[in-house]
Every structure is written in C-alpha cells, then in structure tokens.
C-alpha cells in the first residue's frame, strides 16, 4: 500500500507526464489484481455493534424502523451498512490517490434529477457520507451493490460478472478520457438525458428503451406540485402537511410541551440557513413564508436521523416550495480517512455535493442549531423533490442492469475526476481489464460477507436482542 494521499490540488504543479508516471509506479506497490482481496480477519469489528453505535445517536422511537428495513433483504441491509463497509474497506489495498468520495456509492444513489436550468440530468444524489478518501472505495461499493442486487434478482454468476465488468470498465475508460481533457472541460462535463440516450441507448433492448422513456416521464412528473398534492391537504381553509405516522408526523402530532419551542428552532434554522445560499437564491427564498412542518422518515441507513420537511407558500396557497432539513452527522469514512476540515457536518455535505455533482439544487445549504435537548446538531437543506427518479433494482433484467451499471461507472468517474488526480488514476488503471476482473472477484466476496452480516441482524431480531418494526 502506498500512502501518497495525493489529490488534484497537490498535483497541480506536476506535469501530466509526471502524474502519469506516479500512477503507473503505484502498480508495483499495489498491483491492480490485489483489489480482488477481501479476507476479514478475527479482529473484524462486530457489524451489529457498528450499527448500534449509529443508532445510539438517533431518534429512539425510529430505530426499530431502521432495523426492520435493513432486515428485509441483503440488498436493503447493504444500503444501510455504509459504516460497516467503510470499516472493511480500510483494510483493503489502496493506491494513496484520493478524490472527493460519495461514501455511499451504491447503485440506487445514482438517479435522474433536475438542474437549475430545468434540464433532466443523471448524477449521484446522496452525499451524507462524503469526504476525501481513496477513490477505490466508491468503485468497490458500487460494484458490490450490483452483485447483491443481481443475486436478489436471481442472476447467474456469469451474468453478475458481466454487470460488474461493464460498470468498472466504464469507470476506467471514462477516467482515461477525462485524463486527456483540460480542467474546464472536466468541470463542465455533465450527463443530461439526451447524452445518456445517445451514449447508452443502443445497449438497451426495445423494452429497455421503452422503460427508460417511462422513467424520464416519471422523473419530470415528480416535481414540487406533485409532492404538494401528495403530502398536503386543506384543513379549515389552510394547506397543511398530512400526517402519516410514523413516516410523516406533523409537529402538533409529535410533541406537546416542546412543540412551540421546536417550531421556533426549525424556523430559525431556515432563516439562518439562507445565509449559505447565493444572494439571488436567498432573495428567492425570502419571498416564501412557512406554512407547516413535519418530521419525515427517510431512506434505509438514514432512518432515525432527524429530518424535517417544511412547506412554504409563495404567491398564494397554491404556490408551494417543499424543503427538507436533514441531520448531518460525522461521515462513516471519518474514522478511517480523517475528520472533515469544515466547521460543520452540514457544510461538509453541501460542499462535497457541489464538488461531485455537475449541477446542484439551488436551495442547497446548511446550518447548525441547538436542539430542544440542548445538543448542537448540524443540518443540510435542499428541496424535498425536484424531478427525481430512482431505479427499481428488482425490475431490472441482466442487460438492463449491465447498462445501468455502466452509466453509474462513467458518472462516478466524472465526479472523481473533478477533485482527484484523474491522470494518475487513469494511468494506474491502464488499458487492460486487470482492475475490472479484480473487482468482479471482490464484489462477489463482499456480497458473501454482506449476506452473513444480514443474517446476523435477522438472527438478533429473532432472538429479541434488537427491536424491529415494519414501516
């Protein structure tokens, strides 16, 4: 293992030839075939203890929902087990070249979303764990997620190998392409729907192209007005969020003694968070008024973190803006790559997102507040829903998952190329499929481990050691 800890900023004064030489030299210390390795030893931390440590800081009544969701399948477990995998990846080979990481780059964290210019884009869209770290870790988390999803769908070993190979090859070849581009060309690169269709459309079957078209149409329908109709109703002439406990709970249904205090705190959070926006966007935000607030249960791994949705109204009661304020804790990567350099965890998330995404939500910002229990907590804020579409892994056939994996691979390469040394990484990866084949082996091995960890959770729930609730 080398410990260069080199990123794009540190290498900006080296020539392309010097950077490529560093990448090739890393092969001697860390052969590309070594990335197949995954052999957890006797000192591997108990995965349930890792999950339990996270749960200890979360809303107690929501923790059983988290365990219930993670117990449903190995794939759902994997989605909530980023902290476990971060611990495991810390023991695997790494070149020492770093990039801004997503930290949780499983396949369902790649999706369609809207740009500020109202174009439909494909990009990464979950940055709760983002930090600078070994570029290999994001690629390995993506690869393992494809195997785990493929197993759930009954795909053969050969089919899964083709899926992972396609994703990793796409990452490798895209990184080599980005290595040959100038800095501004890399920065301006973005993948809108037309680009995706032109690059990957022919890889899909006729049925696959039809389903992609349906996904695009569905994404465009998932806008503020759609969520407004879905999540609100009129009570005594007022537009309010509709409670659906425990998944969505309005403040007045959640608390009694501390309700007013909490409402004031969330109001101050929104007011102060606006200072982290560009001036023009802050001006836009100030044209809205707060109409209602509720707590929302989100995701799988995030269940139990404090997440508030806020309904704001603009011109009139039919001019909505939904914002989501989500708690940001320390990244699961931090114990293994070092703490964030930002003053708050919310700023860490927002700055990491802005660095990795081609375009970001115009209302993306952050704030630190003091909770009603006296503890200071960090939040990041964004729109609740804006032209978003998430793939359904269970509906994919091998050909479709292979194409989707390749799209995720090239998207991840673009995100890493913005912050990491794309020339050194590309030179390390090279033109052969050595790294691709290694990750096929790694992903299968890690999927085996994930199944064992999932079984341990299910057994603990069955034995009454952990509470679980379906929701």
XYZ file of C-alpha atoms in Angstrom:
471
model
C 0.000 0.000 0.000
C 1.336 3.430 -0.872
C 0.415 6.459 1.182
C 0.740 9.260 -1.352
C -2.508 10.901 -0.217
C -2.334 12.932 -3.413
C -5.316 14.737 -4.871
C -5.756 17.069 -7.817
C -4.773 20.210 -5.882
C -1.496 18.764 -4.614
C -0.505 17.634 -8.095
C -1.452 20.771 -10.000
C 2.192 21.839 -10.346
C 3.346 18.481 -11.741
C 3.358 17.838 -15.471
C 0.921 15.325 -16.990
C 3.876 13.044 -17.666
C 4.961 13.148 -14.023
C 1.438 12.448 -12.831
C 1.059 9.508 -15.235
C 4.391 8.137 -14.053
C 3.179 8.249 -10.446
C 0.068 6.311 -11.438
C 2.000 3.620 -13.239
C 4.527 3.373 -10.414
C 1.702 2.674 -7.948
C 1.066 -0.640 -9.725
C 4.290 -2.048 -8.250
C 3.234 -1.322 -4.665
C -0.460 -2.065 -5.220
C -0.974 -4.443 -8.165
C -4.341 -3.973 -9.826
C -5.080 -7.652 -9.208
C -4.709 -7.045 -5.448
C -8.061 -5.260 -5.394
C -9.726 -8.666 -5.560
C -8.700 -9.194 -1.957
C -11.232 -9.336 0.833
C -10.437 -11.619 3.722
C -11.795 -10.305 7.023
C -9.801 -11.473 10.000
C -10.701 -12.416 13.536
C -10.353 -8.786 14.636
C -13.058 -7.541 12.271
C -15.441 -5.329 14.296
C -18.867 -6.772 15.048
C -21.145 -5.311 12.339
C -24.087 -5.109 14.720
C -22.002 -3.047 17.131
C -21.220 -0.611 14.332
C -24.909 -0.257 13.510
C -25.777 0.004 17.189
C -23.305 2.833 17.731
C -25.024 4.800 14.979
C -28.470 4.053 16.378
C -27.476 5.377 19.813
C -27.448 8.952 18.478
C -30.752 8.730 16.616
C -34.409 9.279 17.475
C -35.130 6.246 19.719
C -38.663 5.548 18.513
C -37.471 5.388 14.892
C -34.574 2.970 15.403
C -36.819 -0.140 15.188
C -37.924 1.049 11.726
C -34.298 1.184 10.652
C -33.663 -2.376 11.815
C -36.911 -3.519 10.235
C -35.987 -2.074 6.860
C -32.431 -3.426 6.962
C -33.675 -6.902 7.842
C -35.912 -7.163 4.755
C -33.187 -8.367 2.382
C -29.385 -8.444 1.937
C -29.686 -5.543 -0.507
C -31.653 -3.402 1.940
C -29.155 -4.306 4.636
C -26.316 -3.204 2.352
C -27.971 0.159 1.744
C -27.910 0.816 5.475
C -24.456 -0.625 6.112
C -22.126 2.048 4.705
C -20.366 2.289 8.079
C -19.683 -1.451 8.099
C -18.231 -1.384 4.599
C -16.106 1.684 5.367
C -14.522 -0.279 8.209
C -13.918 -3.232 5.891
C -12.511 -1.106 3.066
C -9.983 0.428 5.434
C -8.230 -2.949 5.455
C -8.097 -3.354 1.661
C -5.322 -2.262 -0.750
C -5.279 1.368 -1.872
C -3.024 3.379 -4.124
C -2.970 6.507 -1.978
C -4.562 8.668 -4.679
C -7.570 10.456 -3.260
C -10.722 12.074 -4.571
C -13.872 13.517 -3.062
C -15.924 10.408 -2.279
C -19.657 9.939 -2.219
C -19.014 7.499 0.632
C -22.159 5.515 -0.158
C -21.965 4.952 -3.909
C -24.369 2.013 -4.189
C -26.348 1.763 -7.407
C -29.569 3.364 -6.122
C -27.742 6.546 -5.167
C -27.369 7.276 -8.888
C -30.509 8.785 -10.344
C -32.240 11.346 -12.525
C -32.624 14.854 -11.101
C -33.213 18.418 -12.247
C -30.590 21.044 -12.927
C -31.267 24.705 -12.047
C -31.720 25.286 -15.773
C -34.593 22.752 -15.753
C -32.724 20.050 -17.626
C -33.049 16.438 -16.569
C -29.647 15.096 -15.512
C -28.187 11.763 -14.392
C -25.901 12.068 -11.389
C -25.073 10.930 -7.865
C -27.573 12.199 -5.318
C -26.610 11.122 -1.794
C -23.726 12.788 -0.017
C -24.379 12.177 3.662
C -21.027 10.369 3.946
C -18.946 12.461 1.532
C -15.273 13.070 2.390
C -11.958 12.989 0.534
C -10.620 9.440 0.513
C -9.325 6.544 -1.602
C -11.048 6.625 -4.992
C -11.181 2.811 -4.987
C -13.714 2.752 -2.145
C -16.569 4.317 -4.116
C -15.908 1.981 -7.049
C -15.931 -1.068 -4.782
C -19.166 -0.030 -3.088
C -20.823 0.381 -6.481
C -19.504 -2.975 -7.704
C -20.660 -4.875 -4.621
C -24.121 -3.301 -4.807
C -24.544 -4.607 -8.350
C -23.684 -8.154 -7.280
C -26.016 -8.019 -4.287
C -28.873 -6.681 -6.420
C -28.092 -9.247 -9.111
C -28.270 -12.095 -6.620
C -31.625 -10.835 -5.370
C -32.896 -10.959 -8.951
C -31.651 -14.500 -9.479
C -28.931 -13.565 -11.973
C -26.250 -16.194 -12.590
C -22.617 -15.758 -11.566
C -21.710 -15.180 -15.210
C -24.406 -12.534 -15.622
C -23.276 -10.740 -12.461
C -19.672 -10.787 -13.648
C -20.679 -9.094 -16.901
C -22.616 -6.444 -14.988
C -19.732 -5.576 -12.665
C -17.202 -5.698 -15.501
C -19.300 -3.258 -17.515
C -19.540 -0.810 -14.605
C -15.835 -0.917 -13.748
C -14.741 -0.829 -17.383
C -16.935 2.213 -17.889
C -15.322 3.899 -14.879
C -11.820 3.034 -16.092
C -12.318 4.101 -19.701
C -14.132 7.282 -18.705
C -11.333 8.214 -16.320
C -8.855 7.717 -19.159
C -10.960 10.028 -21.319
C -11.111 12.676 -18.596
C -7.342 12.379 -18.125
C -6.908 13.720 -21.650
C -9.177 16.741 -21.143
C -8.434 20.184 -19.795
C -9.589 21.246 -16.355
C -12.532 23.327 -17.601
C -13.715 20.567 -19.940
C -13.803 18.153 -16.999
C -15.608 20.694 -14.832
C -18.255 21.430 -17.450
C -18.925 17.750 -18.230
C -22.483 16.720 -17.403
C -24.813 13.953 -18.437
C -28.289 15.059 -19.407
C -30.984 12.750 -20.739
C -30.039 13.295 -24.376
C -26.403 12.439 -23.663
C -27.419 9.283 -21.772
C -29.681 8.163 -24.602
C -27.010 8.808 -27.212
C -24.284 7.035 -25.220
C -26.193 4.076 -23.786
C -29.493 3.838 -25.666
C -28.262 1.256 -28.175
C -27.125 -1.010 -25.332
C -30.743 -1.446 -24.242
C -33.368 -3.698 -25.741
C -36.516 -2.211 -27.240
C -38.283 -2.927 -23.968
C -35.414 -1.325 -22.054
C -35.623 1.860 -24.126
C -39.362 1.966 -23.515
C -38.853 1.672 -19.779
C -36.171 4.380 -19.883
C -38.653 6.681 -21.600
C -41.174 5.933 -18.873
C -38.556 6.721 -16.231
C -37.803 10.082 -17.837
C -41.501 10.957 -17.953
C -41.949 9.854 -14.346
C -38.993 11.951 -13.191
C -40.455 15.070 -14.803
C -43.770 14.434 -13.044
C -42.067 14.197 -9.638
C -41.950 17.929 -9.011
C -42.964 20.310 -6.257
C -46.602 20.384 -7.352
C -46.788 16.580 -7.365
C -45.404 16.281 -3.844
C -47.644 19.199 -2.815
C -50.724 17.264 -3.906
C -49.442 14.040 -2.371
C -48.306 15.275 1.045
C -50.773 18.045 1.891
C -54.470 18.595 2.393
C -56.721 21.521 3.285
C -57.953 21.771 6.878
C -60.252 24.652 7.864
C -59.147 26.548 4.800
C -55.427 26.070 5.479
C -52.996 23.978 3.451
C -51.229 21.599 5.867
C -48.979 18.570 5.649
C -50.972 15.345 6.017
C -49.695 13.220 8.884
C -48.929 9.570 8.211
C -47.236 8.367 11.420
C -44.587 7.211 11.895
C -43.343 8.062 8.384
C -44.634 11.649 8.341
C -45.641 13.301 11.610
C -46.678 16.939 11.921
C -45.209 18.841 14.848
C -48.536 19.173 16.654
C -48.956 15.390 16.474
C -45.371 14.779 17.558
C -44.908 16.803 20.720
C -46.876 18.647 23.344
C -44.707 20.569 25.818
C -41.863 21.372 23.410
C -43.874 21.871 20.231
C -43.697 25.656 20.119
C -40.014 25.714 21.003
C -39.169 23.185 18.320
C -41.211 25.083 15.752
C -39.280 28.265 16.541
C -35.967 26.417 16.253
C -36.799 24.989 12.825
C -37.964 28.423 11.742
C -34.628 29.911 12.836
C -32.794 27.096 11.052
C -34.458 28.052 7.777
C -33.859 31.746 8.321
C -30.159 31.348 9.115
C -29.508 28.634 6.523
C -30.475 31.129 3.845
C -27.192 32.926 4.516
C -25.347 29.963 2.961
C -27.144 30.453 -0.366
C -26.107 32.690 -3.229
C -27.600 36.176 -2.835
C -30.086 35.746 -5.690
C -31.309 32.427 -4.341
C -31.594 33.857 -0.838
C -33.748 36.626 -2.296
C -35.997 33.997 -3.865
C -36.265 32.060 -0.595
C -37.277 35.215 1.283
C -40.363 35.515 -0.917
C -41.849 32.409 0.756
C -43.499 32.021 4.148
C -43.539 28.918 6.347
C -46.947 27.210 6.341
C -46.305 23.890 8.108
C -43.629 21.475 9.349
C -43.360 17.742 9.920
C -40.844 15.031 10.757
C -40.170 12.565 7.952
C -38.589 9.110 7.962
C -36.186 8.798 5.031
C -34.137 6.069 3.363
C -32.764 2.947 4.986
C -29.437 3.823 6.569
C -30.712 7.325 7.398
C -33.740 6.174 9.370
C -33.619 7.697 12.826
C -31.690 10.807 11.863
C -33.625 13.999 12.448
C -35.275 15.015 9.208
C -37.819 17.797 8.875
C -39.891 18.738 5.876
C -41.152 22.291 5.676
C -43.985 23.525 3.495
C -43.502 27.093 2.310
C -46.003 29.092 0.265
C -45.204 31.925 -2.110
C -47.504 33.992 -4.286
C -50.569 32.284 -2.822
C -51.624 28.995 -1.201
C -51.153 27.158 -4.484
C -47.532 28.275 -4.988
C -45.564 25.766 -2.871
C -41.946 25.070 -2.053
C -41.065 21.962 -0.041
C -37.709 21.966 1.737
C -36.101 19.098 3.618
C -33.749 19.769 6.535
C -31.787 16.612 7.274
C -29.418 15.980 10.146
C -25.770 15.590 9.129
C -23.575 13.526 11.423
C -19.903 12.671 11.095
C -19.180 10.714 7.904
C -18.744 6.970 8.306
C -15.461 7.433 6.439
C -14.007 9.829 9.021
C -12.571 7.203 11.426
C -10.607 5.744 8.506
C -9.589 8.777 6.384
C -9.592 11.648 8.874
C -12.126 14.184 10.112
C -13.735 16.800 7.913
C -11.979 20.152 7.635
C -15.295 22.025 7.541
C -16.705 23.787 10.583
C -19.949 21.796 10.498
C -21.093 18.464 9.101
C -23.823 20.176 7.110
C -21.232 22.282 5.299
C -19.226 19.106 4.672
C -22.205 17.505 2.934
C -23.089 20.563 0.866
C -19.534 21.314 -0.266
C -18.919 17.669 -1.113
C -22.122 17.564 -3.133
C -21.285 20.727 -5.019
C -17.835 19.354 -5.816
C -19.041 15.982 -7.102
C -22.311 16.876 -8.820
C -22.367 18.534 -12.219
C -25.229 20.774 -11.055
C -26.828 21.097 -7.625
C -30.157 22.185 -6.151
C -30.485 25.974 -5.972
C -31.730 25.722 -2.366
C -28.859 23.519 -1.136
C -27.352 24.940 2.067
C -26.563 24.190 5.704
C -26.971 25.367 9.300
C -26.097 24.360 12.887
C -28.799 24.605 15.564
C -29.273 23.732 19.206
C -31.870 21.019 19.751
C -34.535 21.053 22.425
C -32.316 18.662 24.381
C -29.535 21.255 24.428
C -27.324 19.395 21.944
C -25.963 21.199 18.898
C -26.813 19.475 15.641
C -25.860 20.073 12.043
C -28.307 20.057 9.149
C -28.248 20.470 5.413
C -31.257 21.731 3.496
C -32.471 21.064 -0.047
C -35.706 20.733 -1.974
C -37.691 17.664 -0.989
C -38.326 16.566 -4.558
C -37.395 18.096 -7.872
C -37.640 15.908 -10.979
C -36.211 12.861 -9.244
C -36.328 9.247 -10.378
C -34.742 6.285 -8.629
C -34.188 2.980 -10.401
C -36.009 -0.117 -9.159
C -33.326 -2.789 -8.987
C -35.875 -5.575 -8.608
C -37.368 -4.734 -12.016
C -34.070 -4.978 -13.892
C -33.059 -7.782 -16.239
C -29.337 -8.580 -16.681
C -28.966 -6.478 -19.826
C -30.666 -3.503 -18.234
C -28.615 -3.718 -15.038
C -25.439 -4.021 -17.105
C -26.271 -0.814 -18.975
C -27.309 0.950 -15.782
C -24.080 -0.129 -14.075
C -22.037 1.242 -16.967
C -23.890 4.552 -16.706
C -23.159 4.669 -12.974
C -19.488 3.870 -13.633
C -18.952 6.740 -16.049
C -20.905 9.095 -13.764
C -18.697 8.171 -10.821
C -15.572 8.710 -12.920
C -16.753 12.199 -13.848
C -17.391 13.014 -10.189
C -13.952 11.736 -9.102
C -12.170 13.470 -11.983
C -13.262 16.874 -10.659
C -11.308 16.525 -7.395
C -8.866 13.612 -7.724
C -5.808 13.329 -9.914
C -7.523 11.903 -12.963
C -4.229 11.489 -14.827
C -2.563 9.398 -12.117
C -5.692 7.308 -11.525
C -6.148 6.700 -15.258
C -2.502 5.703 -15.646
C -2.813 3.307 -12.735
C -5.937 1.698 -14.208
C -4.415 1.420 -17.678
C -5.936 -0.025 -20.815
C -6.234 -3.670 -19.735
C -9.077 -5.233 -17.777
C -6.913 -6.211 -14.767
C -8.741 -3.899 -12.370
C -12.135 -4.848 -13.827
C -11.558 -8.555 -13.220
C -10.246 -7.918 -9.713
C -13.404 -6.051 -8.751
C -15.620 -8.842 -10.074
C -13.936 -11.127 -7.535
C -14.017 -8.537 -4.757
C -17.706 -7.799 -5.291
C -18.673 -11.472 -5.030
C -16.588 -11.911 -1.895
C -18.074 -8.841 -0.294
C -21.590 -9.915 -1.232
C -20.909 -13.137 0.691
C -19.879 -11.102 3.727
C -22.914 -8.869 3.403
C -25.177 -11.915 3.450
C -23.511 -13.143 6.637
C -23.945 -9.725 8.243
C -27.566 -9.558 7.171
C -28.181 -12.986 8.679
C -26.615 -11.820 11.946
C -29.073 -8.916 12.064
C -32.059 -11.141 11.308
C -30.956 -13.604 13.997
C -30.535 -10.812 16.548
C -34.033 -9.555 15.805
C -35.466 -13.081 16.039
C -33.734 -13.576 19.383
C -35.225 -10.353 20.726
C -31.868 -8.635 21.011
C -32.817 -5.841 18.618
C -36.238 -4.235 18.109
C -37.635 -4.195 14.595
C -40.741 -2.610 13.124
C -42.118 -2.699 9.606
C -42.881 0.727 8.154
